[in-house]
Every structure is written in C-alpha cells, then in structure tokens.
Amino acid sequence: MDMLTNKVDVKLHYDQINKDFYVYQITADSLKDEQYKYVVNAIYEKIKPLSLVKPSTSFGKFLVLCDQALDIRESHPNFTVQQVYTLTDLYERDIARLLIQAIPLLKQRELLSAAITQSDLGKTKDLEPIASEGVGLYYFKDKDKIHNAIVFRTFEIDIAPYTFDPVQSVIKINGTTFTPRELHKNSDGSYPAKILRQPSFNVTPFFEYIKKGQSKAATSRDHDYIKRGVKFGNKQSRMTSEMIVVDSSKPEKFFKSKAGVLSQFQHDINLLLSPYIDLTWLALPQSYRRHATKTDVDKHYDKIHQLLAAQQVYVCDIDSGNPDYANQVVQYLGEKGINASVRQDNLLPFKSEDGASNQPIHLILHHDADYYQDNNITDPYKQFTQAVKDRCLLKQSLTIKSLFTDKDKFNIHMLDNSLTELLIKMEVAMGKLILSSPLSHNWRCIQGVYEDSENGRKKILIGYDVLDYKTVNNQISHQRYEDIDHEALDIEELVATILGNDAQLGVDDYLIICNPESDNVAYIIEESNCLPMPKFMQIDKIMRQLHEAQQYGFEISWAKEYLDLIKSGVVNIKLNKKPNLLDKLSKLVESNLNQNRIAYKQFKQAKIGYRSIDDQSFFNWVYDKHGYLFNTSLRGGQEGYLDAARGLFYSDESQTYFSGSTTNLNTSIANFNVMRRIKSDITLNETPEHLLALMDTYHIRHRQSTVLPFLFKHLREFVRIEGHG
C-alpha cells in the first residue's frame, strides 16, 4: 500500500499566468532591523499586491503578484520595482508560492462577484477566513484572549524544498499566532528590536469573522498585529493543534485540524487556481510495515514490572504536602506486583556489582520548578539532587503536576513511563541490557557533541559520544572522543564516505554502525521535512457528508420505513438484547409522532451507535437510500485512512521511514510523524530489517515503537549520568 506524503509535484501553466497576472521583483535598499517592516508595509500600502514572497535566492529582494500592471517608473522610498517578463527565469516553487498566497484575495473577489457560492467551497458551516500578508498564507483556527487583547491562532501553509533534494517540494503547515504589537512592550514602554522589525499583519478578515452578527462591525484595522507568540516570564503561550480529528459525532472538529485545513487548501486550489497550477500530492510505495498489538506491548510492560518487582522500590515524598499522593503510587505499584514502601530518610546507593536484583531504586515526589518560582519558594528538589550528585543513586522524578491532574486524578501512563525510565537507568548503571534478549549484531551508536559558535548562530562539532553494544553478556558502554582523538578522525572519515567530502554529522543526525569490529556497515539517520499524511481528501469528503447530514436533521419517515423492513422480515436483527434496534427506532417514532424531521442532537438521544452490526446496517441503509451519512468508522484498519499515524513504515524507494502509534488510535491524533532517511556507506538494495528491528522497543517511547534505534536512549542517559549533558 502506498503512503501519501506532503511531497508535491507542481506544474505551472505559464501562458495563463502571463495572461492574467503580472510578476514584479522588488529590490530593497536595506532590510536591516526596522527597515524590513517599513519595506513590507510600504509594498502592501503602495502596490497592493495579491501576494508577496521572498524568493529562494537573492538576498534583499521580494517577488509580488499583481492583477494589474504597475508603473515601474514610479519612485518608491526604500525600494525599486522591476517587472519579470520571463517567468521561467524564476524558480517554479516561488511562482507557485505567489499563486497560493494570493488565494485569500482571489477568493474574496470571487465571492463578491457571486461567481462562487458557499456550497461550491464545501458544505461546512461558517467557513473560517484566510489571509495572506507579510509573506505567508494563513487559515484561521481559533482566537484567544490575553491581557484583554484578542490573539489569533492560525495555520500557515507554504511550499518548501525537500530536505534531501531541493528540486523536490513539500507542503509545510505550522501553527502560527498573531498578537498585537502592544503586548510585546518592555517594562519601560519601548519595544525589543526583533519586535520592531516585524511587519504589520492585516487581521481584518479575522475580526470580521469573529464579530459576524454583532451590532458593532469590525474596523478596518483594530490593532497593529504581528506574527509572534506571547511570552509570560519563563512561559511561552504557544498554539496547540491536532494533526487530525475524526469524531463522527462532531465532524466540524476535523476542519479545525491540520489535515482539515490542508483539505480546504486543496479545495481552494482546485476552485481558484486550476487555470494556473496543478498540485499533486505524492505517495511512497511501502516496502516494510510492522504494527504492534496491544497484547505484545502489554507483555513488554509486564516484563518490566517483573524486573522492577525484584528491586527495593522506595517512594520518597519530599514536598507534595499530601501523603495520599505517595500512598496512591505505592498502591498502583502493588497492583503491578511491585512491593514499594514510603521512605523519607537518606537515599540508598545502587551497587552495580551486586547484580540486577534486590537493588534500591527511588521514585521522588515533588512539585515542578514553576510551582516554586510562582510561589517564590526555594526548590527543594534542586537542593536534593545537588546533595546526592556524587552518589550512585537510581532515582526518578515524579512531579505532582504531571502525576495528578487538577482534580487529583492519577495519571497511570505517566507513572508507567517513569518506571521504564528507571529500568533504562538501571541498565546504564549495570552496563548491560536486562530487558532485551541479546541482539543479533554488535552495534555502535554515535552522536555529535556541539557547542555554540562565538556569535551563537550555529553549533560547532567538537567531538562524539559513542555507545558500544556487544552481544556477549548484552553489554553496553560509553566513550566520549574529542575531535582531535584518533577515533574521532575515523568517525569523520566514515561520515564523509556516506555524506560526501567535507560533510559532517549534523545536530539532528545519528550514526550507527553494525558489527563495528568486522563488517563495519554504517548508517546515518537524518531527519527530513517529509511527513506521512492521512488520506485527508477522502476523510474530508466523509466529514462534509456527516456535517451535511447533521445540519439537515433526521426524517422520522426513515425510521418508519426501516421498521417496516424489520417487521416484514426483509431486514433481520438480533432481538435477544435490550434495547435492540427495533426498540430504539420504535421509541424514536413514538416520541416524535407530530414531527416530520428532528434535529441531529435530538436524534442522538435514540443512542443508535456504530458498534452494533444492526445499528451499522441501519446507518448504511439511510445513506444508500436517502443520501445522508449519520455515522461511519474512520479509525478501523481496513480503510487505511489513518495509516500515516500507525506502525513502523519503510520505503526502499526513498530509504525513508517513520515510526507511528500502536494500532489503538483515538479520535484525535496530535502530530504528524516525521520521515527520516537512512543513508549508508553501501548501496541499500534491500530493506535494512536488522536496523529497523532496533525500533521494536515500546518502553523507550511510551507504548509506541521508537523513532530512533532504542540504544540512543541509553547513550543519552550515559551522557547525563557522566555529567556531559
């Protein structure tokens, strides 16, 4: 099965673009500091372009798209204008960006001219506005209120070069916040330099949308807004978003997710830009796929609990103020077969020479750093960790905020995750893996060590952290090599062999060597900006159908018609359980004798679900016979709509993989999975299954396969314990 990605193929129709638009290059005298803001604002004020982009190259220049010719002889302060007559001289990607960022104004003009209607744009209620100004295309998601000022949460969409091949393109979608410039003032009333540099953004479409129907209409520009989040002390107010929401009872949530916005974006391209651009989403063929089962993962965790049950587990409450917290932790551990006790005195050291049983390990309960800072109290956990820094202790921090919700509800997932952290620390302290059976190969895992350059603008490679795994006794060990060490030079030579001369290991790169003493086959794992995508256009179609049905409501005659089919024996249902479908439909009809059609909310009270085969058949019949979809399943494995969120996937074609969730999916999925590339010093003619097997560990990344070979987690723990991290 092919996997849809955010890679796109862009084809431009130059003749039609030249017929309907004009492209100009703007050269700025300077874009330093506030000049950047002045230039961008002046372009929008004086030229009023449909869109503006920074080209892929050419520092100090912009490209603008206009639907009317400009007088290029006209003088503008701070910049000059020159028409681009031969569009093929520009990067295709830049022209495509100009076109997609013109969508808001093109849509506004089409709506005003009544050339399209809301039904053409899709049957969703109150379509959110979009805007493009100051370089970017933004879809409204939500509003917030901070210090009595309205803050806008949006999704920004753009086209960017693919990480490993600049000729290829990917669609980027990121959460972006717009805030009034006023919120960023210093205490003395001045503005930081980076705030002064930000161009103003026209939020009028957003204000008009949220004030729709109010007596007071939006003004042309309520505030001077900039593209910037708001920071409170040490806390950053960031936008939260979901990759996708597939709740059939609330389909409108889909349109607020990233996948929903991408589907709206595709609708806009089809409707407004089809004469000028063809945008095709590309897929990767599947070469390797592995899905976890809940049973497999549970067995994995049962083994962890058994290993920890052989230890002396202590719960140390240093500052919670509520003894019941520690008691709840002890009780949960007891349910997992782990005999724990509450301890308040000195912590006991771990002695690796004593083996992997009857060792003291400690779970430490305390508040988080923000709690102490907000209450102006000295953080006892910092004092505690400093006091025991030189002792070999196995301890795991449990903050009250993460372990218990505001209503004191116990977060067992967080505690389970903490237990796995303890296991990893125990393995590192002992220098061997105790959970896993010996692996099939010896491995060497390598990460770069970096420090900031003098100007702080980039990281400089100064050495390597190395973990060696040996199948004999399941041993793991750590070494650090400075960049002048002979071993470091060997690593650099190997990296150059894989990536090319003068290339070095990047901050987000991971080098792993199979059988370093013999075969010495090396792989570099690199992060990309390619993302596996759910089948968002198919899901969009279903969600629009669900939304349409809910807006229309349920006709009582449908229930009567289906009851007749049941009573006549045409449709067979199970009558041995109560309430069955016959009971539900009969009650629905009796309760609404004088109604022809009822609202969806009222229909839901009949509690006709989708887990029952009989109920499913009824919903399918309503859809097939009357064309209204009231329920469906989008999370089942058979449709494959959400394959992009599940399992471990690898494609030989691009030598890329992603690591996703287990088979149990919620209605809301938070993030897209990042595609990583495996690049080797040998030709990868076959799927490197021995390497992918190192992602088959479900305790490093809670109940999910690991994104990187799991030994890198042990390497990071070695670095932390030895005081390097």
XYZ file of C-alpha atoms in Angstrom:
725
model
C 0.000 0.000 0.000
C 1.365 3.421 -0.944
C 1.798 6.031 1.767
C 0.599 9.555 1.000
C 3.124 12.262 1.951
C 3.360 16.051 1.958
C 5.658 15.901 -1.081
C 4.005 17.572 -4.043
C 4.516 17.789 -7.767
C 3.847 21.329 -9.037
C 3.092 22.073 -12.689
C 2.571 25.678 -13.824
C 0.553 26.890 -16.806
C 2.724 29.845 -17.795
C 0.568 31.074 -20.669
C -2.457 31.561 -18.431
C -0.379 33.097 -15.636
C 1.098 35.623 -18.076
C -2.373 36.381 -19.393
C -3.974 37.147 -16.007
C -1.135 38.337 -13.759
C 1.988 40.455 -13.570
C 5.040 39.472 -11.536
C 7.452 42.091 -10.234
C 10.762 41.885 -8.460
C 11.270 44.398 -5.668
C 14.759 45.278 -4.569
C 15.072 46.893 -1.150
C 17.759 49.385 -0.259
C 18.079 47.693 3.114
C 16.190 45.075 5.137
C 18.133 45.513 8.345
C 16.239 45.949 11.604
C 13.122 48.135 11.238
C 13.742 48.633 7.513
C 12.317 45.147 6.950
C 8.992 46.218 8.481
C 8.906 49.519 6.607
C 9.593 47.874 3.241
C 6.975 45.112 3.618
C 4.338 47.510 4.945
C 5.094 50.011 2.184
C 4.762 47.347 -0.517
C 1.272 46.438 0.681
C 0.272 50.083 1.127
C 1.619 51.439 -2.158
C 1.436 48.482 -4.533
C -1.429 46.440 -3.014
C -0.215 43.119 -4.471
C -2.201 39.906 -4.437
C 0.757 38.244 -2.693
C 4.386 38.699 -1.742
C 7.177 36.141 -1.239
C 10.860 36.105 -0.527
C 12.487 34.248 -3.431
C 14.586 31.156 -2.770
C 17.748 33.118 -3.535
C 18.607 36.810 -3.942
C 19.041 38.490 -0.574
C 17.211 41.793 -0.171
C 14.598 41.062 -2.832
C 10.887 40.223 -2.915
C 8.545 38.955 -5.598
C 4.974 40.243 -5.841
C 1.977 39.090 -7.855
C -0.424 41.707 -9.211
C -3.529 41.552 -11.384
C -2.870 44.998 -12.877
C 0.227 46.482 -14.453
C 2.344 48.800 -12.311
C 4.096 51.948 -13.397
C 7.660 50.819 -12.750
C 8.877 54.409 -13.311
C 7.100 55.489 -10.141
C 9.530 56.224 -7.353
C 9.156 54.430 -4.016
C 11.163 55.197 -0.896
C 13.282 52.249 0.304
C 12.794 50.020 -2.765
C 12.678 49.790 -6.558
C 10.318 47.776 -8.794
C 11.203 45.795 -11.906
C 8.845 43.613 -13.948
C 9.723 39.959 -14.517
C 8.863 39.298 -18.167
C 10.195 35.742 -18.423
C 8.684 33.716 -15.619
C 10.755 30.664 -16.475
C 13.764 32.619 -15.181
C 12.285 32.215 -11.694
C 12.070 29.084 -9.593
C 8.808 27.241 -10.200
C 8.395 26.946 -6.446
C 8.466 30.735 -5.986
C 5.790 31.275 -8.633
C 3.676 28.559 -7.016
C 4.072 30.304 -3.655
C 2.947 33.591 -5.184
C -0.154 31.901 -6.521
C -1.173 30.068 -3.350
C -0.597 33.127 -1.186
C -2.976 35.019 -3.481
C -5.807 32.622 -2.567
C -7.398 34.875 0.126
C -7.816 37.894 -2.142
C -8.845 35.757 -5.126
C -11.476 34.032 -3.008
C -12.737 37.338 -1.631
C -13.113 38.778 -5.122
C -14.841 35.667 -6.436
C -17.307 35.698 -3.557
C -18.038 39.377 -4.058
C -18.685 38.804 -7.738
C -21.034 35.907 -6.824
C -19.096 33.664 -9.191
C -18.932 31.031 -6.471
C -21.140 30.221 -3.512
C -20.520 28.725 -0.129
C -21.797 25.394 -1.405
C -19.050 25.442 -4.042
C -16.487 25.847 -1.302
C -17.796 22.849 0.606
C -20.786 22.240 2.820
C -19.234 23.319 6.094
C -20.851 25.832 8.370
C -19.327 29.313 8.614
C -16.136 28.728 6.688
C -13.243 30.340 8.515
C -11.454 33.205 6.778
C -7.973 33.059 5.357
C -5.482 35.856 4.886
C -2.123 36.477 3.278
C 0.067 39.416 4.113
C 3.652 39.915 5.174
C 4.745 36.676 3.438
C 2.503 33.685 4.181
C -0.904 32.024 3.741
C -2.884 31.723 6.976
C -6.087 29.832 7.793
C -7.939 30.983 10.902
C -8.260 28.296 13.596
C -9.207 29.952 16.870
C -8.975 33.085 18.955
C -7.687 33.595 22.476
C -7.695 36.461 24.932
C -4.523 37.548 26.695
C -4.425 40.714 28.821
C -7.802 41.700 27.288
C -6.283 41.574 23.809
C -7.550 39.197 21.122
C -4.926 36.737 19.913
C -5.437 34.816 16.668
C -4.378 31.201 16.229
C -3.863 30.213 12.600
C -2.329 27.572 10.369
C 0.359 28.768 7.977
C 0.792 26.907 4.680
C 3.793 27.247 2.394
C 5.841 25.297 -0.154
C 9.465 24.491 0.719
C 12.315 22.462 -0.809
C 12.583 18.844 0.329
C 15.443 18.381 2.793
C 17.480 15.972 0.681
C 16.652 17.212 -2.818
C 15.959 20.933 -3.385
C 14.397 20.141 -6.765
C 11.528 18.389 -4.973
C 8.921 20.297 -2.952
C 6.943 19.700 0.226
C 3.903 21.431 1.678
C 4.557 22.848 5.144
C 1.797 23.523 7.671
C 2.586 25.124 11.016
C 0.622 26.693 13.824
C 1.163 30.462 13.871
C -0.010 33.049 16.379
C -0.779 36.714 15.664
C -0.696 39.118 18.596
C -0.965 42.914 18.995
C 2.457 44.543 18.924
C 1.469 46.302 22.157
C 1.708 43.011 24.073
C 5.457 42.874 23.454
C 6.475 46.180 25.010
C 9.308 46.298 27.505
C 8.549 47.496 31.042
C 9.790 50.979 30.095
C 7.358 51.196 27.154
C 9.960 50.554 24.443
C 9.945 47.632 22.013
C 12.633 44.940 21.595
C 14.478 45.199 18.286
C 13.064 41.902 16.979
C 9.522 43.193 17.630
C 10.174 46.498 15.871
C 11.360 44.559 12.835
C 8.094 42.614 12.405
C 5.802 43.931 9.626
C 2.154 44.582 10.444
C -0.391 41.941 9.512
C -3.878 42.793 8.342
C -6.181 40.825 10.673
C -9.359 42.485 9.377
C -10.727 39.236 7.830
C -10.319 37.505 11.182
C -12.002 40.332 13.105
C -14.874 40.416 10.625
C -15.356 36.694 11.091
C -15.426 36.674 14.900
C -17.629 39.803 15.005
C -20.075 38.439 12.431
C -23.647 39.209 13.511
C -22.579 41.665 16.209
C -24.013 45.171 16.257
C -20.537 46.696 16.197
C -18.750 45.853 12.971
C -15.022 45.363 12.732
C -12.934 48.393 11.912
C -10.513 48.356 9.007
C -7.637 47.631 11.362
C -8.376 47.160 15.046
C -4.771 46.789 16.104
C -1.225 46.594 14.837
C -0.764 42.790 14.781
C 2.475 40.894 14.256
C 3.388 37.261 13.715
C 4.645 36.424 17.196
C 3.601 34.411 20.242
C 3.354 35.930 23.707
C 5.772 35.177 26.498
C 4.911 35.392 30.204
C 8.031 35.217 32.342
C 9.574 31.830 31.581
C 6.398 30.518 29.967
C 5.585 30.738 26.273
C 1.961 30.891 25.163
C 2.019 28.627 22.139
C -0.649 27.467 19.775
C -1.809 23.880 20.221
C -3.266 21.915 17.341
C -4.079 18.417 16.205
C -2.842 16.548 13.174
C -6.340 15.192 12.618
C -9.630 14.707 14.476
C -12.028 12.027 13.202
C -15.022 12.287 15.536
C -18.095 11.298 13.513
C -20.431 12.942 16.051
C -18.547 16.256 15.760
C -17.220 16.402 12.179
C -16.582 20.160 12.420
C -13.533 19.365 14.573
C -11.853 17.821 11.537
C -11.906 21.175 9.727
C -10.030 22.758 12.657
C -7.220 20.198 12.434
C -4.153 20.394 10.206
C -5.490 17.677 7.894
C -8.796 19.536 7.607
C -7.048 22.793 6.758
C -4.950 21.018 4.116
C -8.122 19.642 2.534
C -9.620 23.156 2.483
C -6.371 24.387 0.947
C -6.688 21.767 -1.806
C -10.324 22.764 -2.407
C -9.206 26.399 -2.751
C -6.521 25.460 -5.271
C -9.000 23.422 -7.322
C -11.541 26.224 -7.269
C -9.356 29.312 -7.673
C -6.022 28.284 -9.172
C -6.821 25.400 -11.516
C -6.134 27.512 -14.652
C -2.637 28.313 -13.364
C -1.306 25.420 -11.329
C -1.647 21.650 -10.904
C -0.621 20.448 -7.462
C -0.373 16.679 -6.987
C 0.303 15.055 -3.615
C 2.868 12.261 -3.967
C 2.958 8.854 -2.288
C 5.730 6.410 -1.389
C 5.469 2.661 -2.055
C 5.567 0.505 1.062
C 8.491 -1.914 1.386
C 8.269 -2.785 5.081
C 5.496 -2.410 7.644
C 5.144 -3.543 11.212
C 2.190 -2.970 13.511
C 2.242 -3.583 17.240
C -0.611 -5.271 19.027
C -1.809 -4.266 22.476
C -1.063 -7.811 23.668
C 2.583 -7.558 22.551
C 3.052 -4.193 24.234
C 1.363 -5.350 27.444
C 3.701 -8.352 27.591
C 6.632 -5.962 27.188
C 5.440 -3.897 30.157
C 4.664 -6.984 32.246
C 8.316 -7.990 31.903
C 9.408 -4.501 33.026
C 7.171 -4.770 36.092
C 8.649 -8.203 36.880
C 12.207 -6.857 36.724
C 11.350 -3.913 38.977
C 9.483 -6.209 41.376
C 12.843 -7.839 42.172
C 14.201 -4.496 43.455
C 13.787 -2.451 46.641
C 11.437 0.318 45.459
C 11.048 3.412 47.624
C 8.610 6.288 47.121
C 10.145 9.465 48.544
C 7.776 12.390 49.083
C 9.982 15.429 49.613
C 7.452 18.234 49.275
C 3.985 17.279 47.992
C 2.132 18.294 51.168
C -0.289 15.397 50.695
C 0.684 11.911 51.979
C -2.093 10.375 49.891
C -0.063 11.021 46.733
C 2.690 8.626 47.830
C 0.125 6.089 49.015
C -1.574 6.084 45.589
C 1.773 5.452 43.907
C 2.516 2.576 46.303
C -0.936 1.096 45.694
C -0.562 1.206 41.900
C 2.879 -0.397 42.084
C 1.420 -3.128 44.281
C -1.198 -3.870 41.610
C 1.700 -4.441 39.191
C 3.408 -6.833 41.600
C 5.988 -4.247 42.751
C 6.346 -4.100 46.532
C 7.130 -0.434 47.312
C 7.369 1.469 50.571
C 7.377 5.144 51.530
C 10.792 6.396 52.616
C 11.726 9.858 53.877
C 15.336 9.391 55.078
C 18.573 9.210 53.096
C 18.506 7.503 49.732
C 20.445 4.273 49.310
C 23.159 3.907 46.660
C 22.878 1.455 43.773
C 25.719 -1.098 43.661
C 26.087 -2.450 40.163
C 28.415 -5.215 41.359
C 25.544 -6.712 43.363
C 23.623 -7.667 40.206
C 20.172 -6.913 38.851
C 18.052 -7.808 41.899
C 17.424 -6.502 45.405
C 18.746 -3.068 44.448
C 17.381 0.220 45.866
C 15.535 2.432 43.343
C 13.702 5.622 44.242
C 10.642 7.456 42.934
C 10.784 11.051 44.179
C 7.562 13.069 44.514
C 7.813 16.870 44.372
C 6.364 19.992 42.742
C 7.675 21.313 39.426
C 10.038 24.290 39.079
C 7.215 26.670 38.039
C 5.402 25.983 41.317
C 8.379 27.104 43.377
C 9.066 30.081 41.133
C 5.430 31.252 41.193
C 5.317 30.943 44.988
C 8.807 32.418 45.489
C 9.957 29.301 47.352
C 13.344 27.588 47.210
C 13.129 24.444 45.105
C 13.958 21.539 47.474
C 14.389 19.105 44.583
C 17.324 21.148 43.249
C 18.933 21.092 46.695
C 18.170 17.401 46.946
C 19.756 16.487 43.602
C 22.824 18.614 44.355
C 23.295 16.866 47.691
C 23.302 13.400 46.094
C 25.058 14.315 42.845
C 28.209 12.328 43.608
C 26.419 9.222 44.849
C 25.343 6.344 42.599
C 21.598 6.614 43.033
C 18.814 5.212 40.907
C 16.059 7.791 41.140
C 13.219 9.097 39.022
C 11.477 12.428 39.453
C 7.658 12.464 39.679
C 6.158 15.941 39.661
C 2.756 16.429 41.272
C 1.504 18.374 38.257
C 2.261 15.567 35.805
C 1.263 12.691 38.088
C -2.035 14.158 39.286
C -4.499 16.368 37.418
C -6.197 19.419 38.915
C -8.875 17.093 40.245
C -6.217 14.786 41.742
C -6.884 12.118 39.107
C -3.989 9.677 38.994
C -2.050 9.622 35.688
C -1.018 5.964 35.451
C 0.527 6.438 31.985
C 2.980 8.960 33.374
C 3.922 6.578 36.205
C 4.329 3.653 33.787
C 6.607 5.829 31.682
C 8.638 6.730 34.773
C 9.080 3.048 35.600
C 10.571 2.457 32.159
C 12.930 5.391 32.756
C 14.081 3.658 35.952
C 14.684 0.445 34.054
C 16.844 2.249 31.477
C 18.822 3.929 34.261
C 19.353 0.549 35.892
C 20.616 -0.914 32.602
C 23.024 2.001 32.170
C 24.254 1.709 35.771
C 24.914 -2.013 35.266
C 26.390 -1.587 31.782
C 24.136 -4.233 30.237
C 20.647 -4.721 28.832
C 18.462 -6.730 31.203
C 15.078 -6.363 29.493
C 16.100 -7.403 25.987
C 17.499 -10.728 24.883
C 20.902 -10.395 23.181
C 20.531 -8.610 19.836
C 21.531 -10.270 16.579
C 24.511 -7.946 15.961
C 27.032 -5.799 17.777
C 26.277 -2.091 17.352
C 27.998 1.258 17.762
C 25.766 4.345 18.204
C 27.298 7.792 17.650
C 26.065 11.327 18.256
C 27.922 14.575 17.746
C 28.911 16.849 20.639
C 28.382 20.534 19.857
C 28.996 23.966 21.311
C 27.696 27.377 20.246
C 29.812 29.478 17.914
C 31.055 32.869 19.122
C 28.055 34.691 17.679
C 25.705 31.927 18.855
C 24.199 31.499 15.388
C 25.257 27.908 14.794
C 26.533 24.798 16.522
C 30.149 23.704 16.125
C 31.048 19.997 16.231
C 33.705 19.386 18.916
C 33.576 15.615 19.398
C 31.456 12.480 19.599
C 29.540 10.489 22.199
C 29.690 6.773 21.452
C 27.762 3.805 22.822
C 29.081 0.317 22.135
C 26.763 -2.678 22.390
C 28.143 -6.235 22.435
C 26.021 -9.353 22.200
C 28.316 -11.080 24.721
C 26.603 -10.539 28.093
C 24.364 -7.900 26.464
C 26.967 -5.273 27.397
C 26.720 -1.509 26.798
C 29.439 1.077 27.399
C 30.050 4.752 26.698
C 33.038 6.761 25.482
C 33.483 10.397 24.549
C 36.023 11.356 21.898
C 37.303 14.897 21.391
C 37.592 15.997 17.777
C 41.377 15.595 17.891
C 41.239 11.967 19.029
C 42.197 9.289 16.529
C 38.795 7.589 16.967
C 37.061 10.889 16.161
C 39.043 11.175 12.931
C 37.912 7.658 11.982
C 34.298 8.693 12.583
C 34.738 11.834 10.469
C 36.191 9.774 7.634
C 33.223 7.397 7.802
C 30.718 10.287 7.782
C 32.460 11.801 4.760
C 32.246 8.434 2.971
C 28.460 8.403 3.464
C 27.575 12.081 3.021
C 30.367 13.230 0.723
C 33.661 15.039 1.193
C 33.812 17.687 3.942
C 30.349 16.709 5.225
C 29.979 16.276 8.957
C 27.437 14.798 11.318
C 24.579 17.274 11.840
C 22.953 18.163 15.148
C 19.907 16.053 14.267
C 21.876 13.222 12.643
C 22.579 9.816 14.181
C 25.369 7.461 13.079
C 25.021 3.745 13.804
C 27.464 1.005 12.813
C 26.587 -2.673 12.537
C 29.331 -5.097 13.670
C 31.993 -2.352 14.039
C 34.764 -4.920 14.630
C 34.148 -6.804 11.387
C 31.659 -5.772 8.679
C 31.643 -2.140 9.799
C 28.446 -1.308 7.860
C 27.421 2.242 8.786
C 24.134 4.101 8.548
C 23.348 7.754 9.130
C 19.778 8.540 10.163
C 18.750 12.042 9.069
C 15.579 13.954 9.848
C 13.617 15.358 6.917
C 10.689 17.735 6.387
C 8.727 14.985 4.653
C 5.615 13.833 6.533
C 3.360 10.804 6.022
C -0.171 12.072 5.539
C -3.579 10.619 6.373
C -5.855 10.319 3.356
C -7.197 13.744 4.172
C -9.169 14.388 0.985
C -11.145 11.132 1.376
C -11.707 11.915 5.063
C -12.729 15.458 4.138
C -15.432 14.088 1.812
C -16.837 11.894 4.577
C -16.699 14.662 7.180
C -18.561 17.029 4.860
C -21.232 14.368 4.366
C -21.530 13.892 8.124
C -21.730 17.649 8.631
C -24.387 17.989 5.928
C -26.497 15.215 7.486
C -26.253 16.762 10.946
C -27.222 20.169 9.595
C -30.196 18.657 7.754
C -31.502 16.539 10.614
C -33.239 13.161 10.707
C -36.553 12.415 8.984
C -38.919 10.295 11.093
C -40.217 8.619 7.921
C -36.810 6.914 7.564
C -37.264 5.197 10.919
C -40.817 4.146 9.985
C -39.629 2.771 6.641
C -36.861 0.713 8.276
C -39.260 -0.563 10.957
C -41.479 -1.891 8.179
C -38.468 -3.702 6.686
C -37.709 -5.292 10.061
C -41.325 -6.324 10.702
C -41.712 -7.779 7.215
C -38.554 -9.866 7.639
C -36.660 -8.144 4.826
C -34.124 -6.963 7.438
C -33.108 -9.349 10.212
C -31.821 -8.016 13.524
C -30.862 -9.543 16.868
C -33.830 -9.302 19.211
C -32.232 -11.094 22.162
C -30.608 -7.994 23.622
C -32.309 -4.938 25.075
C -32.595 -2.329 23.801
C -32.220 -3.586 20.249
C -32.583 -1.575 17.059
C -36.318 -2.348 16.870
C -36.804 -0.889 20.357
C -34.720 2.196 19.585
C -36.494 3.020 16.314
C -39.943 2.353 17.800
C -39.249 4.674 20.713
C -37.873 7.319 18.330
C -41.087 7.250 16.253
C -43.376 7.270 19.299
C -41.544 10.228 20.822
C -41.891 12.283 17.638
C -45.341 11.455 16.270
C -46.054 15.039 15.294
C -42.605 15.691 13.779
C -41.530 15.216 10.188
C -37.873 15.960 10.837
C -35.895 16.325 14.063
C -32.537 17.932 14.806
C -29.446 15.734 14.927
C -28.994 16.495 18.622
C -32.479 15.113 19.268
C -31.819 12.066 17.063
C -28.689 11.264 19.086
C -30.862 10.670 22.145
C -32.021 7.431 20.489
C -28.469 6.121 21.144
C -28.160 4.299 17.851
C -24.414 3.667 17.749
C -21.931 2.205 15.290
C -20.514 -0.720 17.253
C -23.616 -2.846 16.769
C -23.858 -4.596 13.386
C -27.607 -3.893 13.306
C -27.097 -0.186 14.002
C -24.357 -0.008 11.359
C -26.661 -1.607 8.794
C -29.338 0.985 9.558
C -26.938 3.918 9.070
C -25.653 2.363 5.840
C -29.241 1.928 4.617
C -30.088 5.588 5.327
C -27.014 6.647 3.352
C -27.613 4.289 0.420
C -31.353 5.002 0.196
C -31.604 8.668 1.175
C -28.058 10.026 0.741
C -27.417 11.230 4.307
C -24.449 9.906 6.288
C -25.001 9.978 10.058
C -22.202 7.703 11.255
C -19.232 5.748 9.983
C -15.923 4.280 11.140
C -12.729 6.064 10.205
C -10.307 4.533 12.699
C -10.541 0.897 11.660
C -7.552 -0.690 9.978
C -9.423 -1.849 6.894
C -9.953 1.624 5.392
C -6.359 2.758 5.775
C -7.402 6.395 6.153
C -5.092 6.857 9.132
C -2.210 4.588 8.143
C 0.084 7.597 8.347
C -0.291 7.546 12.133
C 0.246 3.838 12.679
C 3.108 1.381 12.970
C 6.637 1.406 11.553
C 6.849 2.127 7.819
C 9.851 1.976 5.451
C 10.152 2.646 1.723
C 13.081 1.304 -0.306
C 12.416 3.911 -2.985
C 13.400 6.857 -0.796
C 15.136 4.895 2.014
C 12.927 6.745 4.479
C 10.870 5.515 7.414
C 8.526 6.774 10.082
C 7.558 5.439 13.473
C 3.922 5.863 14.484
C 1.419 4.792 17.088
C 0.225 1.330 18.007
C -2.987 0.050 16.447
C -5.174 1.734 19.071
C -5.995 5.190 17.724
C -8.010 7.902 19.430
C -10.350 10.237 17.565
C -7.688 12.949 17.914
C -4.097 12.444 16.760
C -1.709 15.157 17.884
C 1.227 15.129 15.472
C 2.352 14.152 12.018
C 5.152 11.563 12.089
C 8.444 12.830 10.682
C 10.039 10.825 7.874
C 13.713 10.025 8.491
C 16.186 8.887 5.863
C 18.633 6.011 6.309
C 21.799 6.718 4.309
C 24.573 4.135 4.185
C 28.131 3.686 3.010
C 26.879 0.716 0.993
C 24.123 0.548 -1.602
C 20.852 -0.321 0.135
C 19.476 -2.916 -2.250
C 17.265 -4.456 0.427
C 15.277 -3.185 3.378
C 17.688 -2.974 6.388
C 15.421 -5.040 8.642
C 18.176 -5.660 11.210
C 18.398 -1.883 11.699
C 14.627 -1.348 11.745
C 14.373 -4.082 14.392
C 16.119 -1.676 16.790
C 12.935 0.426 16.731
C 10.936 -2.523 18.072
C 11.040 -1.431 21.720
C 7.866 0.006 23.195
C 9.065 1.340 26.563
C 11.520 3.956 25.295
C 8.669 5.884 23.649
C 5.626 5.124 25.754
C 3.781 2.165 24.198
C 4.975 3.107 20.710
C 7.878 1.895 18.617
C 10.925 4.100 18.948
C 11.668 6.836 16.422
C 15.411 6.100 16.609
C 17.258 2.859 17.434
C 16.465 2.431 21.128
C 20.155 2.276 22.125
C 20.396 6.036 21.576
C 18.215 6.452 24.660
C 20.844 4.608 26.677
C 23.551 6.757 25.099
C 21.760 9.943 26.214
C 21.412 8.504 29.726
C 25.138 7.698 29.843
C 25.893 11.295 28.821
C 23.569 12.688 31.511
C 24.896 10.488 34.310
C 28.522 11.226 33.478
C 27.844 14.946 33.668
C 28.239 15.784 29.985
C 24.578 16.608 29.304
